[in-house]
mmCIF file of C-alpha atoms and ligand atoms in Angstrom:
data_model
loop_
_atom_site.group_PDB
_atom_site.id
_atom_site.type_symbol
_atom_site.label_atom_id
_atom_site.label_comp_id
_atom_site.label_asym_id
_atom_site.label_seq_id
_atom_site.Cartn_x
_atom_site.Cartn_y
_atom_site.Cartn_z
ATOM 1 C CA MET A 5 52.717 202.989 273.546
ATOM 2 C CA ILE A 6 54.705 199.680 272.286
ATOM 3 C CA SER A 7 58.240 198.670 271.411
ATOM 4 C CA VAL A 8 58.830 197.345 268.497
ATOM 5 C CA PRO A 9 62.282 195.519 267.335
ATOM 6 C CA LEU A 10 64.429 197.996 265.786
ATOM 7 C CA ASP A 11 63.953 197.609 261.904
ATOM 8 C CA LYS A 12 66.096 199.555 259.721
ATOM 9 C CA LYS A 13 63.900 199.801 256.567
ATOM 10 C CA LYS A 14 61.476 201.880 258.433
ATOM 11 C CA HIS A 15 63.157 203.973 261.645
ATOM 12 C CA GLU A 16 65.024 206.863 261.369
ATOM 13 C CA ARG A 17 67.814 205.795 262.953
ATOM 14 C CA ASN A 18 69.993 208.859 261.638
ATOM 15 C CA ARG A 19 67.449 211.417 262.749
ATOM 16 C CA PHE A 20 68.294 209.584 266.587
ATOM 17 C CA ASP A 21 70.126 212.666 268.579
ATOM 18 C CA CYS A 22 70.449 211.603 272.644
ATOM 19 C CA GLY A 23 73.245 213.978 273.375
ATOM 20 C CA VAL A 24 75.192 211.499 273.664
ATOM 21 C CA GLU A 25 77.330 210.247 270.500
ATOM 22 C CA ALA A 26 78.274 207.137 271.906
ATOM 23 C CA LEU A 27 74.310 205.697 271.744
ATOM 24 C CA ASN A 28 73.721 208.017 268.664
ATOM 25 C CA ASN A 29 76.060 205.915 266.641
ATOM 26 C CA TYR A 30 75.685 202.826 268.564
ATOM 27 C CA LEU A 31 71.433 202.646 266.914
ATOM 28 C CA ARG A 32 72.753 203.937 263.433
ATOM 29 C CA VAL A 33 75.707 201.673 262.896
ATOM 30 C CA MET A 34 75.494 198.565 265.132
ATOM 31 C CA ALA A 35 72.712 198.079 266.586
ATOM 32 C CA ASN A 36 70.999 196.300 263.464
ATOM 33 C CA GLN A 37 74.546 194.439 263.058
ATOM 34 C CA GLN A 38 74.860 193.098 266.623
ATOM 35 C CA SER A 39 70.894 191.676 266.550
ATOM 36 C CA GLY A 40 71.614 189.920 263.553
ATOM 37 C CA LYS A 41 74.556 188.222 265.130
ATOM 38 C CA ASP A 42 72.314 187.301 268.083
ATOM 39 C CA ASN A 43 74.739 189.563 270.131
ATOM 40 C CA THR A 44 72.239 191.973 271.523
ATOM 41 C CA ARG A 45 68.666 193.034 270.781
ATOM 42 C CA THR A 46 67.252 196.353 270.617
ATOM 43 C CA PHE A 47 64.266 197.686 271.191
ATOM 44 C CA VAL A 48 62.197 201.474 270.140
ATOM 45 C CA LEU A 49 59.751 203.154 270.635
ATOM 46 C CA GLU A 50 57.801 205.311 268.084
ATOM 47 C CA ASP A 51 56.343 208.683 268.053
ATOM 48 C CA GLU A 52 52.558 207.197 266.997
ATOM 49 C CA ALA A 53 51.995 210.098 264.603
ATOM 50 C CA HIS A 54 55.202 209.408 263.260
ATOM 51 C CA PRO A 55 56.193 205.744 263.354
ATOM 52 C CA GLU A 56 59.173 206.173 261.331
ATOM 53 C CA VAL A 57 60.574 208.846 264.208
ATOM 54 C CA ILE A 58 62.197 207.079 266.807
ATOM 55 C CA ILE A 59 61.553 208.697 270.485
ATOM 56 C CA GLY A 60 63.664 206.202 272.541
ATOM 57 C CA TYR A 61 65.748 203.146 272.198
ATOM 58 C CA TYR A 62 67.119 200.398 274.508
ATOM 59 C CA THR A 63 69.491 197.403 273.996
ATOM 60 C CA LEU A 64 69.544 193.801 275.937
ATOM 61 C CA THR A 65 72.444 191.188 276.032
ATOM 62 C CA MET A 66 73.501 189.456 279.290
ATOM 63 C CA THR A 67 76.607 189.989 281.158
ATOM 64 C CA ALA A 68 78.947 188.239 283.299
ATOM 65 C CA ILE A 69 78.261 189.171 286.899
ATOM 66 C CA VAL A 70 81.422 189.618 288.890
ATOM 67 C CA LEU A 71 80.547 188.560 292.405
ATOM 68 C CA ASP A 72 83.236 190.739 294.192
ATOM 69 C CA ALA A 73 81.489 193.678 293.565
ATOM 70 C CA LEU A 74 78.578 192.875 295.220
ATOM 71 C CA PRO A 75 77.706 193.066 298.652
ATOM 72 C CA THR A 76 78.238 189.983 300.975
ATOM 73 C CA LYS A 77 75.218 188.713 301.696
ATOM 74 C CA LEU A 78 74.161 188.737 297.856
ATOM 75 C CA GLN A 79 78.069 187.693 296.759
ATOM 76 C CA GLN A 80 76.805 184.578 299.037
ATOM 77 C CA LYS A 81 73.235 183.891 297.560
ATOM 78 C CA HIS A 82 74.463 184.151 294.598
ATOM 79 C CA GLN A 83 78.043 182.582 294.505
ATOM 80 C CA ASN A 84 76.534 180.103 291.557
ATOM 81 C CA ALA A 85 75.809 182.290 289.486
ATOM 82 C CA GLY A 86 77.416 183.080 286.329
ATOM 83 C CA ALA A 87 75.453 185.808 284.291
ATOM 84 C CA GLY A 88 72.883 188.653 284.674
ATOM 85 C CA GLY A 89 70.930 190.640 282.103
ATOM 86 C CA LEU A 90 72.309 193.596 281.054
ATOM 87 C CA ILE A 91 70.582 196.838 279.762
ATOM 88 C CA ALA A 92 73.260 198.084 277.931
ATOM 89 C CA ARG A 93 72.174 200.989 276.664
ATOM 90 C CA LEU A 94 69.096 203.328 276.593
ATOM 91 C CA ALA A 95 68.370 206.704 275.599
ATOM 92 C CA VAL A 96 65.606 209.283 275.105
ATOM 93 C CA ASP A 97 66.015 211.778 271.557
ATOM 94 C CA LYS A 98 66.210 214.990 273.140
ATOM 95 C CA ARG A 99 63.111 216.261 271.759
ATOM 96 C CA TYR A 100 61.466 213.953 274.009
ATOM 97 C CA VAL A 101 63.442 214.476 277.522
ATOM 98 C CA ARG A 102 61.730 215.318 280.454
ATOM 99 C CA ARG A 103 58.406 213.681 279.230
ATOM 100 C CA GLY A 104 58.231 210.080 281.224
ATOM 101 C CA PHE A 105 59.887 208.274 277.708
ATOM 102 C CA GLY A 106 63.032 206.889 280.257
ATOM 103 C CA GLU A 107 60.830 205.621 282.722
ATOM 104 C CA TRP A 108 58.596 203.794 280.281
ATOM 105 C CA LEU A 109 61.425 202.228 278.112
ATOM 106 C CA LEU A 110 63.297 201.271 281.441
ATOM 107 C CA ILE A 111 60.179 199.443 283.125
ATOM 108 C CA ASP A 112 59.650 197.795 279.973
ATOM 109 C CA ALA A 113 63.333 196.811 279.177
ATOM 110 C CA LEU A 114 63.025 195.310 282.715
ATOM 111 C CA LYS A 115 59.557 193.460 281.786
ATOM 112 C CA LYS A 116 61.316 191.748 279.102
ATOM 113 C CA LEU A 117 64.177 190.520 281.014
ATOM 114 C CA LEU A 118 61.757 189.335 284.061
ATOM 115 C CA THR A 119 60.098 186.915 281.392
ATOM 116 C CA ALA A 120 64.059 185.807 279.845
ATOM 117 C CA SER A 121 64.448 185.125 283.484
ATOM 118 C CA GLU A 122 61.594 182.850 284.245
ATOM 119 C CA LEU A 123 62.875 180.886 280.690
ATOM 120 C CA VAL A 124 66.810 181.351 281.276
ATOM 121 C CA ALA A 125 67.189 181.982 284.787
ATOM 122 C CA PHE A 126 69.248 184.587 286.007
ATOM 123 C CA PRO A 127 69.260 186.446 289.618
ATOM 124 C CA LEU A 128 70.690 190.110 288.409
ATOM 125 C CA ILE A 129 69.807 192.773 285.751
ATOM 126 C CA ILE A 130 73.047 195.250 285.479
ATOM 127 C CA VAL A 131 72.525 198.318 283.832
ATOM 128 C CA ASP A 132 76.002 200.397 282.179
ATOM 129 C CA ALA A 133 74.920 204.092 282.766
ATOM 130 C CA LYS A 134 76.114 207.212 281.679
ATOM 131 C CA GLU A 135 77.269 209.892 283.322
ATOM 132 C CA GLY A 136 74.652 211.800 284.169
ATOM 133 C CA ALA A 137 72.480 208.983 284.370
ATOM 134 C CA VAL A 138 73.285 206.843 287.766
ATOM 135 C CA ALA A 139 70.545 208.820 289.400
ATOM 136 C CA PHE A 140 68.091 208.046 287.169
ATOM 137 C CA TYR A 141 69.171 204.451 287.384
ATOM 138 C CA GLU A 142 68.662 204.827 291.625
ATOM 139 C CA LYS A 143 65.472 206.205 291.517
ATOM 140 C CA PHE A 144 63.862 203.392 290.065
ATOM 141 C CA GLY A 145 66.100 201.385 292.878
ATOM 142 C CA PHE A 146 69.325 199.910 290.840
ATOM 143 C CA THR A 147 72.595 200.136 293.505
ATOM 144 C CA ALA A 148 76.340 200.967 292.498
ATOM 145 C CA PHE A 149 78.273 197.905 291.897
ATOM 146 C CA LEU A 150 81.078 198.441 294.757
ATOM 147 C CA ASN A 151 83.930 200.303 292.725
ATOM 148 C CA GLN A 152 81.753 200.742 289.055
ATOM 149 C CA PRO A 153 79.942 204.359 290.089
ATOM 150 C CA ASN A 154 78.857 203.626 286.515
ATOM 151 C CA LYS A 155 77.477 199.955 286.876
ATOM 152 C CA LEU A 156 74.276 199.207 288.346
ATOM 153 C CA PHE A 157 72.202 196.165 289.212
ATOM 154 C CA ILE A 158 68.711 195.068 290.971
ATOM 155 C CA THR A 159 67.908 192.214 291.623
ATOM 156 C CA VAL A 160 64.903 190.296 289.185
ATOM 157 C CA ALA A 161 63.061 188.948 293.084
ATOM 158 C CA ASN A 162 62.845 192.931 293.486
ATOM 159 C CA VAL A 163 61.896 193.459 289.796
ATOM 160 C CA ARG A 164 59.495 190.642 290.052
ATOM 161 C CA VAL A 165 58.024 192.327 292.904
ATOM 162 C CA SER A 166 58.075 196.426 292.009
ATOM 163 C CA LEU A 167 56.474 194.740 288.719
ATOM 164 C CA ALA A 168 53.463 192.655 290.433
ATOM 165 C CA LYS A 169 52.408 195.980 292.342
HETATM 166 C C1 LIG B 205 68.789 209.692 280.907
HETATM 167 C C2 LIG B 205 67.370 209.806 280.299
HETATM 168 C C3 LIG B 205 66.709 208.164 279.881
HETATM 169 C C4 LIG B 205 66.097 209.953 281.100
HETATM 170 O O1 LIG B 205 65.071 210.491 280.039
HETATM 171 P P1 LIG B 205 63.736 211.131 280.435
HETATM 172 O O2 LIG B 205 62.682 210.490 279.092
HETATM 173 O O3 LIG B 205 64.227 212.458 280.412
HETATM 174 O O4 LIG B 205 63.099 210.278 281.552
HETATM 175 P P2 LIG B 205 62.074 210.657 282.173
HETATM 176 O O5 LIG B 205 61.163 211.964 281.927
HETATM 177 O O6 LIG B 205 60.919 209.258 282.035
HETATM 178 O O7 LIG B 205 62.114 210.971 283.933
HETATM 179 C C5 LIG B 205 61.373 210.066 284.649
HETATM 180 C C6 LIG B 205 61.985 210.124 286.309
HETATM 181 O O8 LIG B 205 63.882 210.237 286.531
HETATM 182 C C7 LIG B 205 64.147 211.730 286.152
HETATM 183 N N1 LIG B 205 65.387 211.869 285.668
HETATM 184 C C8 LIG B 205 65.529 211.972 284.266
HETATM 185 N N2 LIG B 205 66.810 211.989 284.230
HETATM 186 C C9 LIG B 205 67.252 212.105 285.389
HETATM 187 C C10 LIG B 205 68.943 211.909 285.130
HETATM 188 N N3 LIG B 205 69.558 212.051 284.105
HETATM 189 N N4 LIG B 205 68.914 212.257 286.618
HETATM 190 C C11 LIG B 205 68.541 211.516 287.702
HETATM 191 N N5 LIG B 205 67.207 212.033 287.458
HETATM 192 C C12 LIG B 205 66.645 211.537 285.929
HETATM 193 C C13 LIG B 205 62.713 213.071 286.342
HETATM 194 O O9 LIG B 205 63.307 213.656 286.289
HETATM 195 C C14 LIG B 205 62.102 211.932 286.364
HETATM 196 O O10 LIG B 205 61.452 212.103 287.890
HETATM 197 P P3 LIG B 205 60.066 212.420 288.507
HETATM 198 O O11 LIG B 205 59.103 211.185 288.184
HETATM 199 O O12 LIG B 205 59.816 212.305 289.880
HETATM 200 O O13 LIG B 205 59.800 213.600 287.908
HETATM 201 C C15 LIG B 205 67.564 210.755 278.911
HETATM 202 O O14 LIG B 205 68.157 211.914 279.742
HETATM 203 C C16 LIG B 205 68.603 209.911 278.098
HETATM 204 O O15 LIG B 205 68.603 209.458 276.814
HETATM 205 N N6 LIG B 205 70.309 210.503 278.369
HETATM 206 C C17 LIG B 205 71.170 210.701 277.661
HETATM 207 C C18 LIG B 205 71.714 209.512 277.368
HETATM 208 C C19 LIG B 205 71.986 208.848 278.697
HETATM 209 O O16 LIG B 205 72.583 209.076 279.709
HETATM 210 N N7 LIG B 205 71.634 207.822 278.728
HETATM 211 C C20 LIG B 205 71.387 207.051 280.110
HETATM 212 C C21 LIG B 205 72.335 205.993 280.188
HETATM 213 S S1 LIG B 205 73.356 204.757 279.361
#
């Protein structure tokens, strides 16, 4: 399996349905525009038999780190850090859920952010989880920010160790 940048000429954005309208609309309307402005990058996993069909997607960008919402130990360690990598969106089409594609997309997103961090250095990877998906991210080692139950983080150091295994 391989993820590729969203290509509006090739991929059937309108057929994608993950059950969350905001995530469907982002893919249909915003993802390509935002990439054109260098604000975000969206990668899709194609169905190998029908490459125009999108199994799932994720969107990457950067975000500010709110130090106060981190555990004390991490606040001290990262007091000079400004930004973290952000998995802004991640979704799997309803037709393909519970078959391991969400996990594959998350690991793929983490690999890309780890590579990016080697070039521009940031200490945290953050995710904005939709309600109902928090446990999905916790399963992979993410921790919720204090007072922000739907926003979670994992350190790049932890990702580096996990991906090396
Ligand atoms: C959440 C989502 C990405 C999961 O995708 P998926 O392809 O069904 O996930 P996988 O099949 O790879 O599941 C991997 C593991 O996570 C678990 N899991 C899947 N969805 C979960 C959820 N919502 N909560 C808790 N655990 C979940 C699976 O049981 C599986 O565990 P196992 O290996 O022990 O069996 C998908 O359901 C989705 O797109 N939902 C709608 C949009 C959304 O909420 N996006 C996420 C936040 S922006």
